[in-house]
Amino acid sequence: MSRWNNEVNVRLTLGFVVFFWVALIYALIAFIKRCFQADPFTCWTVTVIIFLYLYNRWRS
């Protein structure tokens, strides 16, 4: 029983993590689209800064 319970917990956790990332990416894309319509230059600058920051974090 406890092994089955553990498997369910793992699946729920994985499902939640996947759902969280998909929702995050979807929100990010929606935000970027809206931002580019309003002020493309500022949006490019912010996007590039965030990308470089994440890239440096990932590399180190």
XYZ file of C-alpha atoms in Angstrom:
60
model
C 0.000 0.000 0.000
C 2.716 2.455 0.950
C 4.644 1.770 -2.284
C 1.549 2.506 -4.367
C 0.991 5.661 -2.324
C 4.571 6.738 -2.943
C 4.207 6.207 -6.701
C 1.051 8.329 -6.739
C 2.871 11.074 -4.836
C 5.748 11.032 -7.334
C 3.347 11.228 -10.272
C 1.401 14.064 -8.671
C 4.621 15.961 -7.981
C 5.876 15.461 -11.543
C 2.516 16.490 -12.947
C 2.484 19.598 -10.816
C 6.033 20.550 -11.829
C 5.263 20.079 -15.541
C 2.020 22.055 -15.200
C 3.873 24.816 -13.331
C 6.528 25.162 -16.065
C 3.969 25.111 -18.886
C 1.888 27.781 -17.137
C 5.016 29.854 -16.492
C 6.164 29.688 -20.120
C 2.636 30.440 -21.371
C 2.364 33.480 -19.072
C 5.814 34.645 -20.166
C 4.877 34.420 -23.869
C 1.603 36.292 -23.273
C 3.469 38.975 -21.303
C 6.129 39.363 -24.016
C 3.490 39.659 -26.769
C 1.620 42.367 -24.855
C 4.888 44.109 -24.016
C 6.113 44.171 -27.612
C 2.871 45.807 -28.709
C 3.236 48.514 -26.061
C 6.979 49.302 -26.073
C 9.224 47.083 -28.234
C 12.583 48.667 -27.321
C 12.171 48.410 -23.550
C 10.818 44.892 -23.924
C 13.815 43.735 -25.983
C 16.194 45.237 -23.421
C 14.464 43.558 -20.472
C 14.194 40.223 -22.328
C 17.900 40.235 -23.236
C 18.928 41.149 -19.663
C 16.775 38.351 -18.188
C 18.066 35.856 -20.765
C 21.697 36.732 -20.057
C 21.090 36.489 -16.309
C 19.478 33.045 -16.624
C 22.213 31.885 -19.023
C 24.941 32.909 -16.578
C 23.117 31.201 -13.688
C 22.720 28.019 -15.761
C 26.373 27.960 -16.845
C 27.848 28.426 -13.382
